[in-house]
Coordinates of C-alpha atoms in Angstrom, one line a residue:
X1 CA -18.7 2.4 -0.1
X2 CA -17.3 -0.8 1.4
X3 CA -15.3 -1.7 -1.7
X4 CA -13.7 2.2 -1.7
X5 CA -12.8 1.0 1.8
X6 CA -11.4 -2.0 0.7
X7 CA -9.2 -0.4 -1.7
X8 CA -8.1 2.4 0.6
X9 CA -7.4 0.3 3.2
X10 CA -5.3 -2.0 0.9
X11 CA -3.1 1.3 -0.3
X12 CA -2.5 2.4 3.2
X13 CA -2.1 -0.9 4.6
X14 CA 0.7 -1.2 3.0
X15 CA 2.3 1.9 4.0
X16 CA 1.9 1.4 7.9
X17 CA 5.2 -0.2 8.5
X18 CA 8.5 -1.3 7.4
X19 CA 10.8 -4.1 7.8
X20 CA 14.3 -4.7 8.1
X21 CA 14.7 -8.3 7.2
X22 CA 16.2 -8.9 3.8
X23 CA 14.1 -10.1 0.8
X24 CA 14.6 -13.9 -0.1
X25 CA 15.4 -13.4 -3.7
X26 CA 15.8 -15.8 -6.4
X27 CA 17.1 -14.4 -9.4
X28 CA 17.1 -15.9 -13.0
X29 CA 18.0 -14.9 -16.4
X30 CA 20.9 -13.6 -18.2
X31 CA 20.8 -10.3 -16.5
X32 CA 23.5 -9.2 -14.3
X33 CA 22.9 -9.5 -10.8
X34 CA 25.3 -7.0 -10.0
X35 CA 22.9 -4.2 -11.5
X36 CA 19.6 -5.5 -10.0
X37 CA 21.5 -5.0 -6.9
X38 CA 22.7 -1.6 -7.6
X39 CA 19.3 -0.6 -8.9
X40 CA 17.4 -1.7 -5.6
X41 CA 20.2 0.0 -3.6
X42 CA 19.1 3.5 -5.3
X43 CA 15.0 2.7 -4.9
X44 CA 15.4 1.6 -1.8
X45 CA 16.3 4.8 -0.4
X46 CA 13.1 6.6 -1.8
X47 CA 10.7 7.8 0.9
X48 CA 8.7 10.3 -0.4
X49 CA 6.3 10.3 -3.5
X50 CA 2.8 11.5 -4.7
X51 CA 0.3 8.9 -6.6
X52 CA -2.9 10.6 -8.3
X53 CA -4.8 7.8 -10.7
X54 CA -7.7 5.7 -10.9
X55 CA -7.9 2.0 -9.0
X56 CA -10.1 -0.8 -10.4
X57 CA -11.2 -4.3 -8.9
X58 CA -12.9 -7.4 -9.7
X59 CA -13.6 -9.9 -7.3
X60 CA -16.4 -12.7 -7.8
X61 CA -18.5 -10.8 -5.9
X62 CA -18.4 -7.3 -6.8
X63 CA -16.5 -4.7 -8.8
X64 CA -15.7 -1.2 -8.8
X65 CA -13.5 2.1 -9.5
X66 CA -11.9 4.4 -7.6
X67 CA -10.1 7.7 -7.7
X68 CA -6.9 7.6 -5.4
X69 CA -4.3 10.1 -4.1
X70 CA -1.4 8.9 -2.2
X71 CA 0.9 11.1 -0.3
X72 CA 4.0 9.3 0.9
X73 CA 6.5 11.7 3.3
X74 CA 9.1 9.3 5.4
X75 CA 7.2 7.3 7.4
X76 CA 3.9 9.4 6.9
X77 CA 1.0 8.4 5.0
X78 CA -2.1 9.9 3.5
X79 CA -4.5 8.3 1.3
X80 CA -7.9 9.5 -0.5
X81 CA -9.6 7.3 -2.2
X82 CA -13.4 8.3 -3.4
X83 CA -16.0 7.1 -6.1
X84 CA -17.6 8.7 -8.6
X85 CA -18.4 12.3 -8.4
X86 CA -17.0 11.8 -4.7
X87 CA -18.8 9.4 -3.0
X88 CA -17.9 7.0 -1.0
X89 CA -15.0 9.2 0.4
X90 CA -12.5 7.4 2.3
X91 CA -9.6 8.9 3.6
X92 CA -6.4 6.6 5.5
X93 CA -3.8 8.6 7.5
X94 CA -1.2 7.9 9.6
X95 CA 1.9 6.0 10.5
X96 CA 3.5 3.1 12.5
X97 CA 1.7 2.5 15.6
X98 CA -1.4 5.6 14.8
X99 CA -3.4 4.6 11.6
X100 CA -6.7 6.7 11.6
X101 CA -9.7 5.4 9.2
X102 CA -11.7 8.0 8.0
X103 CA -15.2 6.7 6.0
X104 CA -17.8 9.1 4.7
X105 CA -21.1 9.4 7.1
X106 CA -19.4 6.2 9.0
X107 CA -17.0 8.4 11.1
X108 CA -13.5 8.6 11.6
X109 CA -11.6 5.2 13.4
X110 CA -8.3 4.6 14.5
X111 CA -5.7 1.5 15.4
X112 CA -2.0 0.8 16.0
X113 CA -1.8 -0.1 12.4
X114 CA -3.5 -0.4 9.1
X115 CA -3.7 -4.2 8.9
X116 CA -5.4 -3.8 12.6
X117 CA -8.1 -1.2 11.6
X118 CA -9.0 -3.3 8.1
X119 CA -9.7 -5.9 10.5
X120 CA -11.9 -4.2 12.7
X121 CA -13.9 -2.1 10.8
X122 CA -14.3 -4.6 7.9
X123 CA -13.2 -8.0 9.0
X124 CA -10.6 -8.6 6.1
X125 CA -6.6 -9.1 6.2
X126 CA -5.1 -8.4 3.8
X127 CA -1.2 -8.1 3.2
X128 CA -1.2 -4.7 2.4
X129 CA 2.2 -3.4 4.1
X130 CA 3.9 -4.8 1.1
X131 CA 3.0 -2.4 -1.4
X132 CA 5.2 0.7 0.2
X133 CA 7.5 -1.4 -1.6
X134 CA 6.0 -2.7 -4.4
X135 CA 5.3 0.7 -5.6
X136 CA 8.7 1.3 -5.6
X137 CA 9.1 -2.2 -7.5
X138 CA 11.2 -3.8 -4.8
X139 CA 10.2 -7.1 -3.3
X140 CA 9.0 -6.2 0.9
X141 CA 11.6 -7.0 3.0
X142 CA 11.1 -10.8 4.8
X143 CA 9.2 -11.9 1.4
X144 CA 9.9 -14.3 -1.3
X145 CA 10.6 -13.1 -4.9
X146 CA 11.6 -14.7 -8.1
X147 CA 13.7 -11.8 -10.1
X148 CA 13.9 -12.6 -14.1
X149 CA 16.9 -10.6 -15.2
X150 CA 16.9 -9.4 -18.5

């Protein structure tokens, strides 16, 4: 149940808040910069999607699977993550500044923010904001990325 956690809390995580600060790209390859630029222009924009599928780790320690269902509205977020046959529910909600944690016979928990609540209720940090724009395929605003234009 902790590694369903984990993973829900690494989805939603990521999803709790958004920056304005400007990527630090650096771009390589023949490509045309130009059209990398237009293309992140009409991505960028998107903020509102729906993710059903199946999430698998592997760490040295353990492993595990998960069935996932992200709902992405503006600046709303709802993730279900459970195991198999159900168990292990774990359901993330919330946005900026109200993240609730909800963890099957554990109860439900709430924080200011996704990265907060990971932290309390299992001790990790992990850089989760980032992927509201990775699913997108955009590097997260503030961050490094090397672009290979082909």
């Amino acid at each position: 149940m902790r590694f369903l956690t984990l993973i829900a809390l690494c989805a939603a995580l990521t999803l709790s808040g958004c920056s304005s600060f400007q990527s630090q790209e650096e771009l390589s390859g023949s490509g045309q910069a130009g059209s990398w630029q237009a293309h992140k222009q009409q991505l960028a924009p998107i903020d509102a999607w729906q993710i059903n599928g199946k999430l698998g780790i592997r760490t040295a320690k353990d492993s595990g699977s998960a069935i996932i269902f992200w709902l992405q509205r503006q600046d709303y977020f709802g993730i279900h993550l459970s195991g198999p046959l159900g168990q292990g529910s774990t359901r993330l909600t919330g946005r900026q500044g109200a993240v609730s944690l909800e963890i099957a016979n554990r109860g439900t928990f709430q924080a200011p923010s996704a990265e907060a609540l990971m932290q309390e209720q299992l001790g990790w940090s992990l850089p989760v904001e980032n992927l509201l724009w990775w699913v997108r395929g955009l590097p997260a605003p503030g961050s490094k990325s090397q672009v290979n234009l082909n």
